[in-house]
């Protein structure tokens, strides 16, 4: 995944910088280049190249690129069914920016809930 400077956890203005929680999913983020700020639970952390951040099941989280350069990271999911979320999101974005209703419906299908906004 590429996170451009100033971008955050989500790609739609309605969901910009959302703090989300997945009920049945553990995530990992391995930073390949650049720098990413993460919020995992109540802990904020700065992750640079080579860092690995784990998000346990059910823990609210968000990320943002607060730097001036693009950041690239690998995102892992256990169990892997969540990869379909990104495929569906990509299909929605192919025709334009998803609406808030489309995002809520998509997130609901993957047991994802927005629990807050903005990391700052």
GROMACS .gro file of N, CA and C in nm:
model
  360
    1UNK      N    1   0.085  -0.116   0.000
    1UNK     CA    2   0.000   0.000   0.000
    1UNK      C    3   0.090   0.123   0.000
    2UNK      N    4   0.049   0.225  -0.073
    2UNK     CA    5   0.121   0.352  -0.073
    2UNK      C    6   0.036   0.455  -0.001
    3UNK      N    7   0.097   0.524   0.091
    3UNK     CA    8   0.029   0.628   0.169
    3UNK      C    9   0.096   0.761   0.134
    4UNK      N   10   0.029   0.842   0.057
    4UNK     CA   11   0.085   0.970   0.012
    4UNK      C   12   0.092   1.069   0.129
    5UNK      N   13   0.182   1.168   0.120
    5UNK     CA   14   0.188   1.268   0.227
    5UNK      C   15   0.052   1.332   0.251
    6UNK      N   16   0.014   1.342   0.377
    6UNK     CA   17  -0.113   1.401   0.415
    6UNK      C   18  -0.231   1.306   0.408
    7UNK      N   19  -0.209   1.182   0.362
    7UNK     CA   20  -0.321   1.088   0.355
    7UNK      C   21  -0.327   1.003   0.480
    8UNK      N   22  -0.442   0.939   0.497
    8UNK     CA   23  -0.465   0.866   0.621
    8UNK      C   24  -0.539   0.736   0.597
    9UNK      N   25  -0.594   0.679   0.703
    9UNK     CA   26  -0.654   0.546   0.703
    9UNK      C   27  -0.754   0.519   0.594
   10UNK      N   28  -0.815   0.619   0.540
   10UNK     CA   29  -0.919   0.595   0.443
   10UNK      C   30  -0.904   0.686   0.323
   11UNK      N   31  -0.975   0.652   0.218
   11UNK     CA   32  -0.958   0.724   0.093
   11UNK      C   33  -1.075   0.814   0.057
   12UNK      N   34  -1.175   0.820   0.139
   12UNK     CA   35  -1.292   0.904   0.111
   12UNK      C   36  -1.301   1.015   0.214
   13UNK      N   37  -1.333   1.137   0.170
   13UNK     CA   38  -1.344   1.249   0.264
   13UNK      C   39  -1.437   1.216   0.380
   14UNK      N   40  -1.543   1.140   0.352
   14UNK     CA   41  -1.639   1.105   0.458
   14UNK      C   42  -1.575   1.016   0.563
   15UNK      N   43  -1.468   0.947   0.526
   15UNK     CA   44  -1.404   0.853   0.617
   15UNK      C   45  -1.258   0.890   0.641
   16UNK      N   46  -1.221   1.015   0.607
   16UNK     CA   47  -1.082   1.057   0.620
   16UNK      C   48  -1.033   1.041   0.763
   17UNK      N   49  -0.921   0.976   0.776
   17UNK     CA   50  -0.857   0.958   0.906
   17UNK      C   51  -0.947   0.888   1.007
   18UNK      N   52  -1.024   0.791   0.961
   18UNK     CA   53  -1.112   0.721   1.054
   18UNK      C   54  -1.033   0.625   1.142
   19UNK      N   55  -1.080   0.612   1.263
   19UNK     CA   56  -1.027   0.511   1.355
   19UNK      C   57  -1.124   0.395   1.346
   20UNK      N   58  -1.075   0.280   1.304
   20UNK     CA   59  -1.164   0.166   1.283
   20UNK      C   60  -1.126   0.050   1.375
   21UNK      N   61  -1.220  -0.043   1.385
   21UNK     CA   62  -1.199  -0.163   1.466
   21UNK      C   63  -1.260  -0.280   1.390
   22UNK      N   64  -1.183  -0.386   1.374
   22UNK     CA   65  -1.232  -0.507   1.310
   22UNK      C   66  -1.253  -0.613   1.418
   23UNK      N   67  -1.371  -0.669   1.421
   23UNK     CA   68  -1.410  -0.763   1.528
   23UNK      C   69  -1.339  -0.897   1.518
   24UNK      N   70  -1.300  -0.939   1.398
   24UNK     CA   71  -1.245  -1.074   1.381
   24UNK      C   72  -1.112  -1.075   1.307
   25UNK      N   73  -1.040  -0.964   1.307
   25UNK     CA   74  -0.922  -0.951   1.223
   25UNK      C   75  -0.804  -0.898   1.300
   26UNK      N   76  -0.689  -0.961   1.282
   26UNK     CA   77  -0.563  -0.907   1.332
   26UNK      C   78  -0.487  -0.853   1.212
   27UNK      N   79  -0.429  -0.734   1.227
   27UNK     CA   80  -0.355  -0.673   1.117
   27UNK      C   81  -0.211  -0.648   1.155
   28UNK      N   82  -0.127  -0.647   1.053
   28UNK     CA   83   0.012  -0.609   1.069
   28UNK      C   84   0.050  -0.510   0.960
   29UNK      N   85   0.139  -0.420   0.992
   29UNK     CA   86   0.188  -0.320   0.897
   29UNK      C   87   0.341  -0.323   0.900
   30UNK      N   88   0.404  -0.351   0.787
   30UNK     CA   89   0.550  -0.350   0.776
   30UNK      C   90   0.588  -0.234   0.685
   31UNK      N   91   0.658  -0.136   0.739
   31UNK     CA   92   0.693  -0.016   0.664
   31UNK      C   93   0.814  -0.045   0.575
   32UNK      N   94   0.794  -0.029   0.444
   32UNK     CA   95   0.899  -0.053   0.345
   32UNK      C   96   0.982   0.072   0.319
   33UNK      N   97   0.917   0.185   0.316
   33UNK     CA   98   0.988   0.312   0.299
   33UNK      C   99   0.900   0.426   0.349
   34UNK      N  100   0.965   0.535   0.385
   34UNK     CA  101   0.891   0.650   0.437
   34UNK      C  102   0.863   0.635   0.585
   35UNK      N  103   0.771   0.717   0.633
   35UNK     CA  104   0.735   0.717   0.774
   35UNK      C  105   0.584   0.725   0.788
   36UNK      N  106   0.531   0.650   0.884
   36UNK     CA  107   0.387   0.644   0.907
   36UNK      C  108   0.360   0.660   1.056
   37UNK      N  109   0.261   0.740   1.090
   37UNK     CA  110   0.216   0.752   1.228
   37UNK      C  111   0.099   0.657   1.248
   38UNK      N  112   0.103   0.578   1.354
   38UNK     CA  113  -0.003   0.483   1.384
   38UNK      C  114  -0.066   0.518   1.518
   39UNK      N  115  -0.195   0.491   1.526
   39UNK     CA  116  -0.267   0.494   1.653
   39UNK      C  117  -0.321   0.353   1.671
   40UNK      N  118  -0.277   0.284   1.777
   40UNK     CA  119  -0.323   0.149   1.807
   40UNK      C  120  -0.377   0.153   1.949
   41UNK      N  121  -0.509   0.140   1.962
   41UNK     CA  122  -0.570   0.162   2.093
   41UNK      C  123  -0.554   0.308   2.130
   42UNK      N  124  -0.489   0.334   2.242
   42UNK     CA  125  -0.463   0.472   2.283
   42UNK      C  126  -0.317   0.511   2.261
   43UNK      N  127  -0.238   0.419   2.207
   43UNK     CA  128  -0.095   0.443   2.188
   43UNK      C  129  -0.064   0.496   2.048
   44UNK      N  130   0.001   0.612   2.043
   44UNK     CA  131   0.049   0.667   1.916
   44UNK      C  132   0.193   0.622   1.897
   45UNK      N  133   0.227   0.585   1.774
   45UNK     CA  134   0.365   0.543   1.747
   45UNK      C  135   0.409   0.589   1.610
   46UNK      N  136   0.536   0.619   1.600
   46UNK     CA  137   0.598   0.660   1.475
   46UNK      C  138   0.672   0.538   1.420
   47UNK      N  139   0.646   0.504   1.294
   47UNK     CA  140   0.709   0.387   1.234
   47UNK      C  141   0.781   0.429   1.107
   48UNK      N  142   0.910   0.399   1.101
   48UNK     CA  143   0.991   0.428   0.983
   48UNK      C  144   1.028   0.296   0.915
   49UNK      N  145   1.102   0.304   0.807
   49UNK     CA  146   1.143   0.187   0.730
   49UNK      C  147   1.192   0.074   0.821
   50UNK      N  148   1.138  -0.045   0.800
   50UNK     CA  149   1.178  -0.162   0.876
   50UNK      C  150   1.093  -0.189   0.999
   51UNK      N  151   1.008  -0.096   1.037
   51UNK     CA  152   0.923  -0.114   1.155
   51UNK      C  153   0.804  -0.204   1.122
   52UNK      N  154   0.759  -0.279   1.222
   52UNK     CA  155   0.641  -0.364   1.208
   52UNK      C  156   0.546  -0.329   1.322
   53UNK      N  157   0.423  -0.298   1.286
   53UNK     CA  158   0.321  -0.261   1.385
   53UNK      C  159   0.210  -0.364   1.379
   54UNK      N  160   0.172  -0.419   1.495
   54UNK     CA  161   0.065  -0.518   1.504
   54UNK      C  162  -0.060  -0.454   1.565
   55UNK      N  163  -0.174  -0.485   1.505
   55UNK     CA  164  -0.303  -0.439   1.558
   55UNK      C  165  -0.381  -0.564   1.598
   56UNK      N  166  -0.394  -0.592   1.728
   56UNK     CA  167  -0.468  -0.710   1.773
   56UNK      C  168  -0.617  -0.702   1.736
   57UNK      N  169  -0.681  -0.816   1.737
   57UNK     CA  170  -0.824  -0.825   1.707
   57UNK      C  171  -0.902  -0.732   1.800
   58UNK      N  172  -0.992  -0.654   1.742
   58UNK     CA  173  -1.082  -0.569   1.819
   58UNK      C  174  -1.025  -0.438   1.869
   59UNK      N  175  -0.898  -0.408   1.840
   59UNK     CA  176  -0.837  -0.285   1.890
   59UNK      C  177  -0.855  -0.173   1.787
   60UNK      N  178  -0.910  -0.058   1.829
   60UNK     CA  179  -0.925   0.055   1.736
   60UNK      C  180  -0.787   0.101   1.687
   61UNK      N  181  -0.781   0.142   1.561
   61UNK     CA  182  -0.653   0.183   1.504
   61UNK      C  183  -0.673   0.277   1.386
   62UNK      N  184  -0.565   0.348   1.353
   62UNK     CA  185  -0.564   0.438   1.238
   62UNK      C  186  -0.418   0.460   1.200
   63UNK      N  187  -0.397   0.513   1.080
   63UNK     CA  188  -0.262   0.550   1.039
   63UNK      C  189  -0.268   0.672   0.951
   64UNK      N  190  -0.156   0.744   0.945
   64UNK     CA  191  -0.147   0.862   0.860
   64UNK      C  192  -0.002   0.886   0.821
   65UNK      N  193   0.018   0.938   0.702
   65UNK     CA  194   0.149   0.982   0.658
   65UNK      C  195   0.157   1.131   0.687
   66UNK      N  196   0.229   1.167   0.790
   66UNK     CA  197   0.241   1.307   0.828
   66UNK      C  198   0.367   1.370   0.771
   67UNK      N  199   0.443   1.293   0.693
   67UNK     CA  200   0.568   1.342   0.635
   67UNK      C  201   0.548   1.408   0.500
   68UNK      N  202   0.660   1.434   0.435
   68UNK     CA  203   0.660   1.500   0.305
   68UNK      C  204   0.682   1.404   0.188
   69UNK      N  205   0.713   1.280   0.216
   69UNK     CA  206   0.741   1.180   0.114
   69UNK      C  207   0.638   1.068   0.121
   70UNK      N  208   0.609   1.002   0.008
   70UNK     CA  209   0.520   0.885   0.013
   70UNK      C  210   0.578   0.777   0.104
   71UNK      N  211   0.491   0.703   0.168
   71UNK     CA  212   0.532   0.589   0.249
   71UNK      C  213   0.471   0.464   0.186
   72UNK      N  214   0.547   0.355   0.187
   72UNK     CA  215   0.496   0.227   0.136
   72UNK      C  216   0.503   0.126   0.250
   73UNK      N  217   0.398   0.044   0.261
   73UNK     CA  218   0.400  -0.060   0.362
   73UNK      C  219   0.321  -0.180   0.315
   74UNK      N  220   0.357  -0.294   0.371
   74UNK     CA  221   0.280  -0.416   0.351
   74UNK      C  222   0.179  -0.425   0.462
   75UNK      N  223   0.060  -0.468   0.428
   75UNK     CA  224  -0.047  -0.483   0.527
   75UNK      C  225  -0.087  -0.630   0.528
   76UNK      N  226  -0.078  -0.696   0.644
   76UNK     CA  227  -0.115  -0.837   0.655
   76UNK      C  228  -0.245  -0.850   0.731
   77UNK      N  229  -0.319  -0.958   0.700
   77UNK     CA  230  -0.449  -0.981   0.762
   77UNK      C  231  -0.462  -1.127   0.803
   78UNK      N  232  -0.509  -1.149   0.925
   78UNK     CA  233  -0.538  -1.284   0.972
   78UNK      C  234  -0.675  -1.281   1.038
   79UNK      N  235  -0.773  -1.352   0.988
   79UNK     CA  236  -0.772  -1.440   0.871
   79UNK      C  237  -0.771  -1.359   0.741
   80UNK      N  238  -0.736  -1.424   0.628
   80UNK     CA  239  -0.714  -1.352   0.502
   80UNK      C  240  -0.839  -1.306   0.429
   81UNK      N  241  -0.959  -1.338   0.477
   81UNK     CA  242  -1.081  -1.299   0.404
   81UNK      C  243  -1.092  -1.148   0.383
   82UNK      N  244  -1.023  -1.069   0.464
   82UNK     CA  245  -1.032  -0.923   0.456
   82UNK      C  246  -0.973  -0.869   0.326
   83UNK      N  247  -0.892  -0.948   0.258
   83UNK     CA  248  -0.839  -0.905   0.128
   83UNK      C  249  -0.953  -0.874   0.032
   84UNK      N  250  -1.065  -0.944   0.046
   84UNK     CA  251  -1.182  -0.917  -0.039
   84UNK      C  252  -1.238  -0.777  -0.015
   85UNK      N  253  -1.222  -0.725   0.107
   85UNK     CA  254  -1.265  -0.588   0.137
   85UNK      C  255  -1.197  -0.491   0.042
   86UNK      N  256  -1.065  -0.506   0.026
   86UNK     CA  257  -0.991  -0.414  -0.060
   86UNK      C  258  -1.026  -0.432  -0.207
   87UNK      N  259  -1.058  -0.554  -0.247
   87UNK     CA  260  -1.102  -0.576  -0.384
   87UNK      C  261  -1.235  -0.505  -0.409
   88UNK      N  262  -1.328  -0.518  -0.314
   88UNK     CA  263  -1.457  -0.450  -0.327
   88UNK      C  264  -1.440  -0.298  -0.324
   89UNK      N  265  -1.352  -0.249  -0.236
   89UNK     CA  266  -1.327  -0.106  -0.228
   89UNK      C  267  -1.268  -0.054  -0.359
   90UNK      N  268  -1.175  -0.129  -0.415
   90UNK     CA  269  -1.115  -0.092  -0.543
   90UNK      C  270  -1.220  -0.084  -0.653
   91UNK      N  271  -1.312  -0.180  -0.655
   91UNK     CA  272  -1.419  -0.178  -0.754
   91UNK      C  273  -1.509  -0.056  -0.737
   92UNK      N  274  -1.539  -0.020  -0.612
   92UNK     CA  275  -1.619   0.100  -0.586
   92UNK      C  276  -1.547   0.226  -0.634
   93UNK      N  277  -1.418   0.233  -0.606
   93UNK     CA  278  -1.341   0.352  -0.640
   93UNK      C  279  -1.315   0.364  -0.790
   94UNK      N  280  -1.327   0.255  -0.862
   94UNK     CA  281  -1.306   0.257  -1.007
   94UNK      C  282  -1.405   0.351  -1.074
   95UNK      N  283  -1.524   0.362  -1.017
   95UNK     CA  284  -1.628   0.447  -1.076
   95UNK      C  285  -1.639   0.582  -1.006
   96UNK      N  286  -1.554   0.610  -0.912
   96UNK     CA  287  -1.557   0.738  -0.840
   96UNK      C  288  -1.541   0.715  -0.691
   97UNK      N  289  -1.546   0.822  -0.615
   97UNK     CA  290  -1.530   0.812  -0.470
   97UNK      C  291  -1.656   0.750  -0.409
   98UNK      N  292  -1.639   0.646  -0.326
   98UNK     CA  293  -1.756   0.583  -0.263
   98UNK      C  294  -1.830   0.681  -0.172
   99UNK      N  295  -1.961   0.664  -0.163
   99UNK     CA  296  -2.041   0.746  -0.072
   99UNK      C  297  -2.027   0.692   0.070
  100UNK      N  298  -2.069   0.770   0.166
  100UNK     CA  299  -2.066   0.725   0.305
  100UNK      C  300  -2.150   0.600   0.324
  101UNK      N  301  -2.266   0.594   0.258
  101UNK     CA  302  -2.352   0.476   0.268
  101UNK      C  303  -2.283   0.353   0.210
  102UNK      N  304  -2.220   0.367   0.095
  102UNK     CA  305  -2.148   0.253   0.035
  102UNK      C  306  -2.036   0.205   0.127
  103UNK      N  307  -1.965   0.298   0.190
  103UNK     CA  308  -1.857   0.260   0.281
  103UNK      C  309  -1.911   0.190   0.404
  104UNK      N  310  -2.022   0.239   0.461
  104UNK     CA  311  -2.081   0.173   0.579
  104UNK      C  312  -2.122   0.031   0.545
  105UNK      N  313  -2.186   0.013   0.429
  105UNK     CA  314  -2.230  -0.121   0.388
  105UNK      C  315  -2.110  -0.213   0.366
  106UNK      N  316  -2.007  -0.163   0.300
  106UNK     CA  317  -1.887  -0.244   0.277
  106UNK      C  318  -1.821  -0.282   0.409
  107UNK      N  319  -1.803  -0.186   0.497
  107UNK     CA  320  -1.740  -0.213   0.626
  107UNK      C  321  -1.822  -0.313   0.707
  108UNK      N  322  -1.953  -0.302   0.703
  108UNK     CA  323  -2.039  -0.394   0.778
  108UNK      C  324  -2.021  -0.538   0.730
  109UNK      N  325  -2.002  -0.557   0.600
  109UNK     CA  326  -1.981  -0.692   0.546
  109UNK      C  327  -1.853  -0.756   0.599
  110UNK      N  328  -1.759  -0.673   0.643
  110UNK     CA  329  -1.631  -0.725   0.692
  110UNK      C  330  -1.610  -0.696   0.840
  111UNK      N  331  -1.720  -0.684   0.915
  111UNK     CA  332  -1.714  -0.664   1.060
  111UNK      C  333  -1.622  -0.550   1.100
  112UNK      N  334  -1.623  -0.443   1.022
  112UNK     CA  335  -1.541  -0.326   1.050
  112UNK      C  336  -1.633  -0.212   1.091
  113UNK      N  337  -1.592  -0.141   1.194
  113UNK     CA  338  -1.673  -0.030   1.244
  113UNK      C  339  -1.585   0.091   1.267
  114UNK      N  340  -1.632   0.208   1.224
  114UNK     CA  341  -1.563   0.332   1.252
  114UNK      C  342  -1.596   0.371   1.396
  115UNK      N  343  -1.493   0.394   1.476
  115UNK     CA  344  -1.515   0.424   1.618
  115UNK      C  345  -1.464   0.563   1.656
  116UNK      N  346  -1.416   0.640   1.560
  116UNK     CA  347  -1.367   0.775   1.586
  116UNK      C  348  -1.312   0.836   1.459
  117UNK      N  349  -1.274   0.962   1.469
  117UNK     CA  350  -1.215   1.030   1.354
  117UNK      C  351  -1.092   1.109   1.396
  118UNK      N  352  -1.003   1.127   1.302
  118UNK     CA  353  -0.880   1.205   1.315
  118UNK      C  354  -0.789   1.157   1.428
  119UNK      N  355  -0.666   1.131   1.391
  119UNK     CA  356  -0.566   1.089   1.489
  119UNK      C  357  -0.520   1.207   1.574
  120UNK      N  358  -0.513   1.325   1.516
  120UNK     CA  359  -0.456   1.443   1.582
  120UNK      C  360  -0.535   1.486   1.698
   0.00000   0.00000   0.00000
